[in-house]
Coordinates of C-alpha atoms and ligand atoms in Angstrom, one line a residue:
M109 CA 19.2 38.2 9.3
N110 CA 17.9 35.1 11.0
T111 CA 20.5 32.4 10.4
H112 CA 17.8 29.6 10.5
L113 CA 14.7 29.3 8.4
G114 CA 11.5 29.6 10.4
F115 CA 8.0 30.3 9.3
A116 CA 6.9 33.9 8.8
S117 CA 3.1 34.6 8.9
S118 CA 2.9 34.8 5.1
D119 CA 5.4 32.1 4.3
P120 CA 5.2 31.2 0.5
R121 CA 5.8 27.5 1.4
V122 CA 2.5 27.3 3.4
T123 CA -0.9 26.9 1.7
V124 CA -4.2 26.5 3.6
L125 CA -6.3 24.1 1.5
N126 CA -9.7 24.6 3.2
D127 CA -11.4 27.4 5.2
K128 CA -12.1 25.4 8.3
P129 CA -10.8 26.6 11.7
V130 CA -8.6 24.7 14.2
N131 CA -10.7 22.0 15.9
T132 CA -10.6 23.0 19.5
R133 CA -11.5 19.5 20.6
G134 CA -8.6 18.0 18.6
R135 CA -6.2 15.8 20.5
Y136 CA -3.1 16.4 18.3
V137 CA -1.7 18.1 15.3
L138 CA -1.5 15.5 12.6
Y139 CA 1.4 15.5 10.3
W140 CA 0.7 13.2 7.3
S141 CA 4.0 12.4 5.7
Q142 CA 3.4 11.5 2.0
M143 CA 6.4 12.7 0.0
F144 CA 8.9 14.1 2.5
R145 CA 9.6 10.9 4.3
R146 CA 12.3 12.1 6.6
P147 CA 12.4 12.7 10.4
A148 CA 14.3 15.9 10.2
D149 CA 15.2 18.7 7.8
N150 CA 11.5 18.5 6.8
A151 CA 9.7 21.9 6.6
A152 CA 6.2 20.3 6.7
L153 CA 7.1 18.4 9.9
A154 CA 8.8 21.5 11.4
F155 CA 5.7 23.5 10.7
A156 CA 3.5 20.8 12.3
I157 CA 5.6 20.8 15.4
E158 CA 5.6 24.5 15.6
R159 CA 1.8 24.6 15.4
A160 CA 1.4 21.8 17.9
N161 CA 3.7 23.7 20.3
A162 CA 1.6 26.8 19.9
L163 CA -1.6 24.9 20.5
R164 CA 0.0 23.0 23.4
L165 CA -0.7 19.7 21.8
P166 CA 1.4 16.7 20.7
C167 CA 2.3 16.2 17.1
L168 CA 1.4 12.8 15.7
V169 CA 3.2 11.7 12.5
Y170 CA 1.3 9.4 10.2
E171 CA 3.0 7.5 7.4
A172 CA 1.5 4.8 5.3
V173 CA 2.7 2.6 2.5
R174 CA -0.4 1.5 0.6
P175 CA -0.6 -1.3 -1.8
D176 CA -2.7 0.5 -4.4
Y177 CA -0.5 3.4 -5.6
P178 CA 0.3 3.2 -9.3
F179 CA 3.0 0.6 -10.1
A180 CA 3.3 -0.6 -6.5
S181 CA 5.9 -3.3 -6.5
D182 CA 8.5 -5.0 -4.4
R183 CA 11.0 -2.5 -5.7
F184 CA 9.3 0.6 -4.4
H185 CA 7.7 -1.0 -1.3
T186 CA 11.2 -2.2 -0.1
F187 CA 12.7 1.2 -0.6
L188 CA 9.7 2.8 1.1
L189 CA 9.8 0.4 4.1
E190 CA 13.6 0.9 4.5
G191 CA 12.8 4.6 4.5
A192 CA 10.1 4.2 7.0
R193 CA 12.5 2.3 9.3
A194 CA 14.8 5.3 9.3
M195 CA 11.8 7.6 9.8
G196 CA 10.7 5.5 12.8
L197 CA 14.1 5.6 14.4
G198 CA 14.6 9.4 13.8
L199 CA 11.1 10.3 15.1
R200 CA 11.6 8.1 18.2
A201 CA 14.9 10.0 18.9
R202 CA 12.9 13.3 18.7
G203 CA 10.1 12.0 21.1
L204 CA 7.5 11.9 18.3
Q205 CA 5.1 9.0 17.7
H206 CA 5.4 7.4 14.3
A207 CA 2.0 6.1 13.3
F208 CA 3.1 3.7 10.6
F209 CA 0.5 1.8 8.6
L210 CA 1.2 -1.0 6.1
P211 CA -2.2 -2.1 4.7
R212 CA -1.8 -5.4 2.8
T213 CA -4.8 -4.7 0.6
A214 CA -6.6 -1.6 -0.7
D215 CA -9.7 -2.5 1.4
E216 CA -7.7 -2.5 4.6
A217 CA -6.3 1.0 3.7
R218 CA -9.7 2.6 3.3
G219 CA -10.9 5.2 5.9
V220 CA -7.8 5.3 8.1
V221 CA -6.8 8.9 7.2
R222 CA -10.4 10.0 7.8
K223 CA -10.4 8.5 11.3
L224 CA -7.0 10.1 12.2
V225 CA -8.1 13.5 10.8
S226 CA -11.3 13.4 12.8
H227 CA -9.3 13.7 16.1
A228 CA -6.9 16.3 14.8
A229 CA -6.9 20.0 15.8
L230 CA -5.1 20.7 12.6
V231 CA -3.7 18.7 9.7
V232 CA -0.4 19.4 8.0
S233 CA 0.8 17.5 5.0
D234 CA 3.3 17.8 2.1
D235 CA 2.8 20.1 -0.9
H236 CA 4.0 18.1 -3.9
P237 CA 2.7 18.6 -7.4
S238 CA 2.9 15.1 -8.7
F239 CA 1.8 11.5 -8.3
V240 CA -1.0 10.8 -5.8
C241 CA -0.2 13.7 -3.5
P242 CA -2.4 16.5 -4.9
I243 CA -5.4 14.1 -5.2
Q244 CA -5.0 12.8 -1.7
N245 CA -4.6 16.3 -0.3
S246 CA -7.6 17.8 -1.9
A247 CA -9.8 14.8 -0.9
A248 CA -8.6 15.0 2.7
A249 CA -8.9 18.8 2.9
R250 CA -12.6 18.4 1.8
F251 CA -13.6 15.9 4.4
A252 CA -11.4 17.4 7.2
E253 CA -13.5 19.2 9.9
C254 CA -10.4 21.2 10.8
S255 CA -7.8 23.4 9.0
Y256 CA -5.8 21.4 6.4
I257 CA -2.4 23.0 5.5
I258 CA 0.2 21.8 3.1
V259 CA 3.9 22.9 3.2
D260 CA 6.2 23.0 0.2
D261 CA 9.6 21.5 0.8
T262 CA 10.2 20.0 -2.6
T263 CA 12.9 22.2 -4.2
A264 CA 14.8 24.3 -1.6
I265 CA 13.5 27.5 -3.2
P266 CA 9.6 27.4 -2.9
M267 CA 7.8 26.5 -6.1
S268 CA 5.4 29.5 -5.8
L269 CA 8.2 32.1 -6.1
S270 CA 8.2 31.6 -9.8
G271 CA 4.4 32.2 -10.0
K272 CA 4.0 30.8 -13.6
A273 CA 5.1 28.1 -15.9
E274 CA 8.7 28.8 -16.9
F275 CA 9.7 28.7 -20.6
A276 CA 13.1 27.1 -20.1
A277 CA 16.0 26.9 -17.6
R278 CA 17.2 30.3 -18.7
T279 CA 14.0 32.0 -17.5
L280 CA 14.0 30.2 -14.1
R281 CA 17.7 30.5 -13.4
P282 CA 17.8 34.2 -12.5
K283 CA 14.9 33.8 -10.1
I284 CA 16.6 31.0 -8.4
L285 CA 19.9 32.8 -8.1
K286 CA 18.2 35.8 -6.7
A287 CA 16.3 33.9 -4.0
R288 CA 18.9 31.3 -3.3
D289 CA 20.8 33.0 -0.4
F290 CA 17.6 33.6 1.5
W291 CA 16.3 30.1 1.2
L292 CA 19.5 28.1 1.5
R293 CA 19.7 28.2 5.3
P294 CA 19.3 25.4 7.7
L295 CA 15.7 24.8 8.8
D296 CA 14.7 25.9 12.3
E297 CA 13.9 22.6 14.0
P298 CA 11.5 23.1 16.9
E299 CA 11.5 20.5 19.6
P300 CA 8.1 19.0 20.4
A301 CA 6.9 20.6 23.7
V302 CA 4.1 18.2 24.4
R303 CA 4.6 14.4 24.1
A304 CA 2.0 11.7 24.1
T305 CA 1.3 8.3 22.6
F306 CA -2.1 7.6 21.1
D307 CA -4.0 4.4 20.4
L308 CA -4.3 4.1 16.6
P309 CA -7.3 3.2 14.5
F310 CA -5.3 0.5 12.7
H311 CA -2.8 -2.3 13.4
A312 CA 0.5 -0.4 13.4
T313 CA 3.7 -2.1 12.1
P314 CA 6.7 -1.6 14.4
I315 CA 8.9 -0.6 11.5
A316 CA 11.7 1.1 13.4
D317 CA 13.0 -2.2 14.8
A318 CA 12.5 -4.2 11.6
T319 CA 15.4 -6.2 10.2
N320 CA 16.0 -6.6 6.5
D321 CA 14.4 -10.0 6.6
D322 CA 11.3 -8.6 8.4
I323 CA 11.0 -6.0 5.6
A324 CA 11.3 -8.7 2.9
A325 CA 8.5 -10.6 4.7
L326 CA 6.3 -7.5 5.0
V327 CA 6.8 -6.7 1.3
A328 CA 5.9 -10.3 0.4
S329 CA 2.7 -10.1 2.4
C330 CA 1.3 -7.1 0.4
A331 CA -1.0 -7.3 -2.7
I332 CA 1.5 -5.6 -5.1
D333 CA 3.4 -6.5 -8.2
H334 CA 6.1 -9.0 -7.0
S335 CA 7.6 -9.3 -10.5
V336 CA 9.5 -5.9 -10.2
R337 CA 12.0 -6.9 -7.6
A338 CA 13.9 -4.8 -5.1
V339 CA 17.2 -3.4 -6.3
A340 CA 20.0 -5.3 -4.6
G341 CA 22.5 -3.0 -3.0
T342 CA 20.4 0.1 -3.1
R343 CA 18.8 0.6 0.3
G344 CA 16.3 3.3 1.1
G345 CA 16.2 5.7 4.0
A346 CA 17.3 9.1 5.3
D347 CA 20.4 7.5 6.9
V348 CA 21.6 6.0 3.6
A349 CA 20.8 9.2 1.7
E350 CA 23.0 11.1 4.1
E351 CA 25.9 8.6 3.7
R352 CA 25.6 8.7 0.0
L353 CA 25.7 12.5 0.0
I354 CA 28.8 12.6 2.2
D355 CA 30.5 10.0 0.1
F356 CA 29.7 11.9 -3.1
L357 CA 31.0 15.2 -1.7
E358 CA 34.2 13.6 -0.5
K359 CA 35.0 11.4 -3.5
G360 CA 32.8 12.1 -6.4
I361 CA 32.0 15.8 -6.9
S362 CA 35.5 16.8 -8.1
G363 CA 34.8 14.7 -11.2
Y364 CA 31.3 16.0 -11.7
G365 CA 32.4 17.9 -14.8
D366 CA 32.8 14.5 -16.5
R367 CA 29.3 13.3 -15.4
N368 CA 28.3 12.4 -19.0
E369 CA 31.1 9.8 -19.2
P370 CA 29.1 6.6 -19.0
S371 CA 31.9 4.2 -18.0
A372 CA 32.8 6.1 -14.9
P373 CA 29.9 8.4 -14.0
N374 CA 30.7 10.9 -11.2
T375 CA 27.1 11.7 -10.2
S376 CA 25.5 11.7 -6.8
R377 CA 22.9 8.9 -7.4
L378 CA 20.7 10.8 -5.0
S379 CA 17.6 10.9 -7.3
P380 CA 15.7 8.0 -5.6
Y381 CA 16.3 9.6 -2.2
L382 CA 15.2 13.0 -3.4
H383 CA 12.1 11.4 -5.0
F384 CA 11.0 9.5 -1.9
G385 CA 11.9 12.6 0.3
H386 CA 14.6 10.7 2.2
I387 CA 16.8 13.8 1.8
S388 CA 15.9 17.4 1.2
A389 CA 17.2 19.4 -1.8
R390 CA 18.0 22.2 0.7
G391 CA 20.1 19.8 2.8
V392 CA 22.0 18.6 -0.3
A393 CA 22.6 22.1 -1.5
L394 CA 23.8 23.3 1.9
E395 CA 26.3 20.5 2.2
T396 CA 27.5 21.2 -1.4
L397 CA 28.0 24.8 -0.5
K398 CA 30.1 23.8 2.5
A399 CA 32.1 21.4 0.4
R400 CA 32.6 24.2 -2.1
A401 CA 33.9 26.6 0.6
A402 CA 36.2 23.8 1.8
G403 CA 37.8 23.6 -1.7
A404 CA 35.8 20.8 -3.4
G405 CA 36.0 22.7 -6.7
E406 CA 33.9 25.6 -7.6
L407 CA 33.0 24.6 -11.2
A408 CA 32.1 21.1 -10.2
C409 CA 30.0 22.3 -7.2
D410 CA 28.2 25.0 -9.3
G411 CA 27.6 22.4 -12.0
F412 CA 26.0 20.1 -9.5
L413 CA 23.9 22.9 -8.0
E414 CA 22.7 23.9 -11.5
Q415 CA 21.2 20.4 -11.9
L416 CA 19.8 20.2 -8.4
L417 CA 18.3 23.7 -8.1
V418 CA 17.7 24.9 -11.7
R419 CA 17.0 21.7 -13.7
R420 CA 15.1 20.0 -10.9
G421 CA 13.4 23.3 -10.1
L422 CA 12.3 23.6 -13.7
A423 CA 10.8 20.1 -13.6
F424 CA 8.9 20.9 -10.4
N425 CA 7.8 24.2 -11.9
Y426 CA 6.5 22.2 -14.9
A427 CA 4.5 19.8 -12.7
E428 CA 3.2 22.7 -10.5
Y429 CA 2.0 25.0 -13.3
V430 CA 1.4 22.9 -16.4
S431 CA -1.8 20.9 -16.4
A432 CA -1.7 17.2 -17.5
H433 CA 2.1 17.3 -17.0
T434 CA 2.3 13.5 -17.1
T435 CA 1.0 13.4 -20.6
F436 CA 1.9 14.4 -24.2
E437 CA -0.7 17.1 -24.1
P438 CA 1.4 20.1 -23.0
V439 CA 4.2 19.5 -25.6
P440 CA 4.5 22.9 -27.3
A441 CA 2.6 23.4 -30.6
W442 CA 5.7 23.8 -32.7
A443 CA 7.0 20.4 -31.6
K444 CA 3.6 18.7 -32.0
T445 CA 3.3 20.1 -35.5
T446 CA 6.7 19.1 -36.7
L447 CA 6.4 15.6 -35.2
A448 CA 3.0 15.1 -36.8
A449 CA 4.3 16.4 -40.1
H450 CA 7.0 13.6 -40.0
E451 CA 4.7 10.8 -39.0
A452 CA 4.8 9.5 -42.6
D453 CA 8.6 9.3 -42.6
P454 CA 9.8 5.6 -42.8
R455 CA 10.8 4.1 -39.5
P456 CA 13.9 1.9 -39.3
W457 CA 11.9 -0.6 -37.1
L458 CA 8.6 -0.6 -35.2
A459 CA 8.6 -1.6 -31.5
T460 CA 5.9 -3.1 -29.4
R461 CA 5.8 -2.0 -25.7
Q462 CA 6.8 -5.6 -24.7
E463 CA 9.9 -5.5 -27.0
L464 CA 11.0 -2.2 -25.4
E465 CA 10.3 -3.5 -21.9
D466 CA 12.3 -6.6 -22.5
A467 CA 15.2 -4.6 -24.2
H468 CA 14.8 -6.6 -27.4
T469 CA 15.5 -3.9 -29.9
P470 CA 18.1 -3.6 -32.7
D471 CA 20.0 -0.9 -30.7
E472 CA 22.5 -2.3 -28.3
L473 CA 23.0 1.0 -26.4
W474 CA 19.3 1.5 -26.0
N475 CA 19.0 -2.1 -24.7
A476 CA 21.8 -1.4 -22.2
A477 CA 20.0 1.7 -20.8
Q478 CA 16.7 -0.3 -20.6
L479 CA 18.4 -3.1 -18.8
E480 CA 20.1 -0.7 -16.4
L481 CA 16.6 0.7 -15.7
R482 CA 15.2 -2.8 -15.0
A483 CA 18.1 -4.1 -13.0
R484 CA 19.3 -1.0 -11.1
G485 CA 16.2 1.2 -11.1
I486 CA 18.2 4.2 -12.3
V487 CA 19.8 5.1 -15.7
H488 CA 23.0 7.1 -16.4
N489 CA 21.8 10.6 -17.4
Y490 CA 23.3 10.7 -20.9
A491 CA 22.1 7.1 -21.7
R492 CA 18.7 8.2 -20.3
M493 CA 18.5 11.0 -22.9
L494 CA 19.1 8.5 -25.7
W495 CA 16.7 6.1 -24.0
G496 CA 14.1 8.9 -24.2
K497 CA 14.8 10.0 -27.7
I498 CA 15.3 6.8 -29.8
P499 CA 11.8 5.3 -29.3
I500 CA 10.4 8.3 -31.2
T501 CA 11.9 6.6 -34.3
W502 CA 10.3 3.2 -33.4
T503 CA 6.7 4.1 -33.0
P504 CA 4.1 5.3 -35.6
S505 CA 3.5 8.5 -33.7
A506 CA 5.3 10.6 -31.0
P507 CA 2.4 10.3 -28.4
E508 CA 2.8 6.5 -28.5
A509 CA 6.5 6.8 -27.8
F510 CA 5.8 9.2 -25.0
D511 CA 3.3 6.8 -23.3
H512 CA 5.7 3.9 -23.6
L513 CA 8.5 5.9 -21.9
V514 CA 6.3 7.2 -19.0
Y515 CA 5.1 3.6 -18.5
L516 CA 8.6 2.1 -18.4
N517 CA 10.1 4.9 -16.3
D518 CA 7.3 4.8 -13.8
K519 CA 7.2 1.1 -13.5
Y520 CA 11.0 0.5 -13.1
A521 CA 12.8 3.7 -12.0
L522 CA 13.3 4.2 -8.3
D523 CA 13.3 7.9 -9.0
G524 CA 10.2 7.6 -11.4
R525 CA 6.7 8.9 -10.8
D526 CA 8.3 12.2 -10.2
P527 CA 8.3 15.7 -11.8
D528 CA 11.9 15.2 -12.9
G529 CA 10.8 12.1 -14.9
Y530 CA 7.7 13.7 -16.5
A531 CA 9.6 16.9 -17.4
S532 CA 12.6 15.1 -18.7
I533 CA 10.6 12.7 -20.9
A534 CA 8.6 15.8 -22.2
W535 CA 12.0 17.4 -22.9
C536 CA 12.7 14.6 -25.3
F537 CA 9.7 15.8 -27.3
G538 CA 10.5 19.5 -27.2
V539 CA 9.4 20.9 -23.8
H540 CA 11.8 23.4 -22.4
D541 CA 13.8 23.2 -25.7
R542 CA 13.8 25.1 -29.0
P543 CA 13.6 24.0 -32.7
W544 CA 16.7 22.5 -34.2
P545 CA 17.7 21.9 -37.8
E546 CA 15.1 19.6 -39.5
R547 CA 15.7 15.8 -39.6
A548 CA 13.7 12.8 -40.6
I549 CA 11.1 11.6 -38.1
F550 CA 12.2 14.2 -35.4
G551 CA 11.4 17.2 -37.6
T552 CA 12.8 20.2 -35.8
V553 CA 12.7 18.5 -32.3
R554 CA 16.3 18.0 -31.1
C555 CA 17.5 14.7 -32.6
M556 CA 19.9 12.3 -30.8
T557 CA 21.3 9.1 -32.2
T558 CA 23.2 6.3 -30.5
R559 CA 25.8 6.4 -33.4
S560 CA 26.8 10.0 -32.6
A561 CA 26.7 9.4 -28.8
R562 CA 29.1 6.4 -29.2
S563 CA 31.5 8.5 -31.3
K564 CA 31.6 11.2 -28.5
L565 CA 31.6 9.1 -25.4
D566 CA 33.0 5.8 -24.3
F567 CA 29.9 3.6 -24.1
E568 CA 31.8 0.3 -24.6
G569 CA 32.2 -0.4 -20.8
Y570 CA 28.6 0.6 -20.2
M571 CA 27.4 -1.8 -22.8
R572 CA 29.6 -4.7 -21.5
T573 CA 28.0 -4.3 -18.1
A574 CA 24.6 -4.7 -19.8
S575 CA 25.2 -8.4 -20.1
T576 CA 25.3 -8.6 -16.3
W577 CA 22.1 -6.6 -16.1
R578 CA 20.5 -8.9 -18.7
S579 CA 21.3 -12.0 -16.6
E580 CA 19.9 -10.3 -13.5
V581 CA 16.7 -9.3 -15.3
S582 CA 16.4 -12.9 -16.7
A583 CA 17.1 -14.5 -13.4
K584 CA 14.3 -12.4 -11.8
A585 CA 11.8 -13.0 -14.5
Ligands
FAD838 C1 14.2 10.5 -20.5 C2 14.6 10.9 -19.1 C3 13.9 10.5 -18.0 C4 14.3 10.9 -16.7 N1 13.6 10.5 -15.6 C5 13.9 10.9 -14.4 C6 13.2 10.5 -13.3 O1 12.2 9.7 -13.4 N2 13.5 11.0 -12.0 C7 14.6 11.8 -11.9 O2 14.9 12.2 -10.7 N3 15.3 12.2 -12.9 C8 15.0 11.8 -14.2 N4 15.7 12.2 -15.2 C9 16.8 13.3 -15.0 C10 18.2 12.7 -14.8 O3 18.5 11.7 -15.7 C11 18.3 12.2 -13.3 O4 17.8 13.2 -12.4 C12 19.8 11.9 -12.9 O5 20.4 11.1 -13.9 C13 19.8 11.3 -11.6 O6 21.1 10.8 -11.2 P1 21.9 11.5 -10.1 O7 21.0 11.6 -8.9 O8 23.2 10.8 -10.0 O9 22.0 13.0 -10.7 P2 23.1 14.1 -10.3 O10 23.8 14.5 -11.6 O11 23.9 13.8 -9.2 O12 22.2 15.4 -10.0 C14 21.7 15.7 -8.7 C15 20.2 15.8 -8.8 O13 19.8 16.9 -9.7 C16 18.6 16.6 -10.4 N5 18.9 16.4 -11.8 C17 20.1 16.0 -12.4 N6 20.0 16.0 -13.7 C18 18.8 16.5 -14.0 C19 18.1 16.8 -15.2 N7 18.6 16.6 -16.4 N8 16.8 17.2 -15.1 C20 16.2 17.4 -13.9 N9 16.8 17.2 -12.8 C21 18.1 16.7 -12.8 C22 18.2 15.2 -9.8 O14 17.3 15.5 -8.8 C23 19.5 14.6 -9.3 O15 19.3 13.6 -8.4 C24 15.4 11.8 -16.5 C25 16.1 12.2 -17.7 C26 15.7 11.8 -18.9 C27 16.5 12.3 -20.1

């Protein structure tokens, strides 16, 4: 068996989005990096280079950070630009041109992809089921006068292997375990055979050499929400993701079994890097398997791989196969019925979105989780489950709670606007779960209370830290 992963002719990761041929007058193969923003271990980029080599053309890598994606803010722009800097450095080292575009306004952004595509022999982009990616791909595939291909490198094991919406983790797990050994191999990384530098139809930003101050100034110059500030101490980029993974595998993973413990969480904190594509799930899994073989602890490593491959895989399966996956709509009928039947149950308190956003609720633990989200852009997983469950009791109906949660998660979470976020919020409302004994307000949807969580886990230290987060949030406001 090949020890590296190349592209067979009927590779399940590869989808041709239009029926146009290769443009024989094209000057390059264009790789448009939208979600896999990394210069290596990137199947879409590897495929683009392979095709470029076959056509004896250079591969041009286009990456943009537009100001008009939903919830564009200093927080996400900073992380993206730090990622683009690492991308620029990595591509330069591989002899590839990084066409990086930072339009300051939506007007400036208009038409650039169309111009780049018009000179391409072939376009390759990322296959990702959420956020702006599917819309951008189908629009570009329509106007492209050449073949437009997307490559799935989201979940290590291709999304299409499942072939349908999975019912729960238990239905996806056997498929992943069966396919795992084949797909968990290092990617075959072709070297670009033809190199060239092109004049670009926009004013490119030399991001590879940008300092942190340059990045702050670039972010300040964009027409985005400047009230959601960058997260201090959490830098973006493939280089930082790699360091974080190594650090976790050396120091954190042995304690992964205690990951629910909020005062000393032993988790990887890789979700923002996975979300922005600064690291691949395959790369993380392969390094984890190496650590496991070197004695890092089988139970801990397997527990981590379960979250990374099965739980995250289930979320991407949900986004890929369930329509309207960002909304309350696909919540199962049993859950919708029971939640609606309990709408008349008295609520302990009714929240406005603003009170939730400002963490001004009667529940100290919920406030702590919301403050962590606002200050750190990420929430401890157990606290996040409570964060997703409790607002069901504070709104007149479950769909209202759902909308508040998606809004807050997408606005503040570095790992938000992601299948993991939409599927996890939907889980709070019964998706991928089963009926439980009936309770007030929740009906038979699994109920969680902060009182019971506080009796099981040590949330005191977590809540003490919340005062620091509150000061940070207030200082920023
Ligand atoms: C209400 C709610 C909202 C959430 N929103 C998001 C979100 O927007 N983005 C996001 O990435 N995750 C989300 N999660 C899932 C989970 O909380 C985070 O993935 C995890 O806490 C990230 O921390 P980590 O990287 O240290 O995870 P680790 O424990 O180190 O796990 C490694 C990776 O596995 C995946 N993973 C871990 N736990 C889960 C899970 N329960 N479900 C699916 N994938 C998982 C993530 O990609 C994570 O980075 C949400 C959970 C809930 C309950």
